[in-house]
């Protein structure tokens, strides 16, 4: 039996994740039919996360 081609490849997933990270998206969902959904993150939530990350990067000696 021959195998059917994949609907979504590993390269597609990696590309979607990189794009989501670049635009600050909240989540990446891959549907069974091969559709890739990038969900935006609310502005308030994004600001809060960015502040937390900035606080973690601060080094106090």
PDB file of C-alpha atoms in Angstrom:
ATOM      1  CA  UNK A   1       0.000   0.000   0.000  1.00  0.00           C
ATOM      2  CA  UNK A   2       1.245   3.438  -0.832  1.00  0.00           C
ATOM      3  CA  UNK A   3       1.192   6.184   1.726  1.00  0.00           C
ATOM      4  CA  UNK A   4      -0.829   9.322   1.167  1.00  0.00           C
ATOM      5  CA  UNK A   5       1.043  12.612   1.328  1.00  0.00           C
ATOM      6  CA  UNK A   6       0.872  14.543   4.589  1.00  0.00           C
ATOM      7  CA  UNK A   7      -1.634  17.376   4.744  1.00  0.00           C
ATOM      8  CA  UNK A   8       0.736  19.447   6.857  1.00  0.00           C
ATOM      9  CA  UNK A   9       4.477  18.939   6.862  1.00  0.00           C
ATOM     10  CA  UNK A  10       6.944  19.585   9.646  1.00  0.00           C
ATOM     11  CA  UNK A  11       8.259  22.535   7.642  1.00  0.00           C
ATOM     12  CA  UNK A  12       4.730  24.003   7.473  1.00  0.00           C
ATOM     13  CA  UNK A  13       4.385  23.746  11.252  1.00  0.00           C
ATOM     14  CA  UNK A  14       7.789  25.334  11.869  1.00  0.00           C
ATOM     15  CA  UNK A  15       6.990  28.161   9.432  1.00  0.00           C
ATOM     16  CA  UNK A  16       3.641  28.843  11.147  1.00  0.00           C
ATOM     17  CA  UNK A  17       5.219  28.901  14.602  1.00  0.00           C
ATOM     18  CA  UNK A  18       7.956  31.315  13.478  1.00  0.00           C
ATOM     19  CA  UNK A  19       5.364  33.606  11.899  1.00  0.00           C
ATOM     20  CA  UNK A  20       3.247  33.535  15.063  1.00  0.00           C
ATOM     21  CA  UNK A  21       6.247  34.411  17.224  1.00  0.00           C
ATOM     22  CA  UNK A  22       7.210  37.300  14.956  1.00  0.00           C
ATOM     23  CA  UNK A  23       3.767  38.894  15.122  1.00  0.00           C
ATOM     24  CA  UNK A  24       3.220  38.136  18.811  1.00  0.00           C
ATOM     25  CA  UNK A  25       0.300  35.785  18.303  1.00  0.00           C
ATOM     26  CA  UNK A  26      -1.322  33.937  21.178  1.00  0.00           C
ATOM     27  CA  UNK A  27      -1.607  30.446  19.700  1.00  0.00           C
ATOM     28  CA  UNK A  28      -1.150  28.293  16.614  1.00  0.00           C
ATOM     29  CA  UNK A  29      -3.766  25.636  15.883  1.00  0.00           C
ATOM     30  CA  UNK A  30      -3.416  22.935  13.252  1.00  0.00           C
ATOM     31  CA  UNK A  31      -6.721  21.440  12.175  1.00  0.00           C
ATOM     32  CA  UNK A  32      -7.210  17.876  10.903  1.00  0.00           C
ATOM     33  CA  UNK A  33      -7.916  19.090   7.371  1.00  0.00           C
ATOM     34  CA  UNK A  34      -4.489  20.773   7.248  1.00  0.00           C
ATOM     35  CA  UNK A  35      -5.660  24.301   7.989  1.00  0.00           C
ATOM     36  CA  UNK A  36      -3.256  26.318  10.149  1.00  0.00           C
ATOM     37  CA  UNK A  37      -4.869  29.001  12.328  1.00  0.00           C
ATOM     38  CA  UNK A  38      -2.828  31.715  14.028  1.00  0.00           C
ATOM     39  CA  UNK A  39      -4.840  33.308  16.829  1.00  0.00           C
ATOM     40  CA  UNK A  40      -3.993  36.875  17.834  1.00  0.00           C
ATOM     41  CA  UNK A  41      -3.353  37.744  21.443  1.00  0.00           C
ATOM     42  CA  UNK A  42      -5.333  40.526  23.139  1.00  0.00           C
ATOM     43  CA  UNK A  43      -3.292  43.733  23.524  1.00  0.00           C
ATOM     44  CA  UNK A  44      -3.659  43.888  27.334  1.00  0.00           C
ATOM     45  CA  UNK A  45      -2.503  40.308  27.746  1.00  0.00           C
ATOM     46  CA  UNK A  46       0.432  40.891  25.392  1.00  0.00           C
ATOM     47  CA  UNK A  47       1.530  43.983  27.350  1.00  0.00           C
ATOM     48  CA  UNK A  48       1.375  42.069  30.629  1.00  0.00           C
ATOM     49  CA  UNK A  49       3.470  39.201  29.252  1.00  0.00           C
ATOM     50  CA  UNK A  50       6.035  41.587  27.756  1.00  0.00           C
ATOM     51  CA  UNK A  51       6.347  43.342  31.136  1.00  0.00           C
ATOM     52  CA  UNK A  52       6.871  40.012  32.927  1.00  0.00           C
ATOM     53  CA  UNK A  53       9.541  38.983  30.424  1.00  0.00           C
ATOM     54  CA  UNK A  54      11.295  42.349  30.786  1.00  0.00           C
ATOM     55  CA  UNK A  55      11.256  41.974  34.590  1.00  0.00           C
ATOM     56  CA  UNK A  56      12.837  38.512  34.309  1.00  0.00           C
ATOM     57  CA  UNK A  57      15.625  39.833  32.118  1.00  0.00           C
ATOM     58  CA  UNK A  58      16.583  42.422  34.716  1.00  0.00           C
ATOM     59  CA  UNK A  59      19.577  41.254  36.750  1.00  0.00           C
ATOM     60  CA  UNK A  60      20.014  42.631  40.251  1.00  0.00           C
ATOM     61  CA  UNK A  61      23.369  42.194  41.987  1.00  0.00           C
TER      62      UNK A  61
END
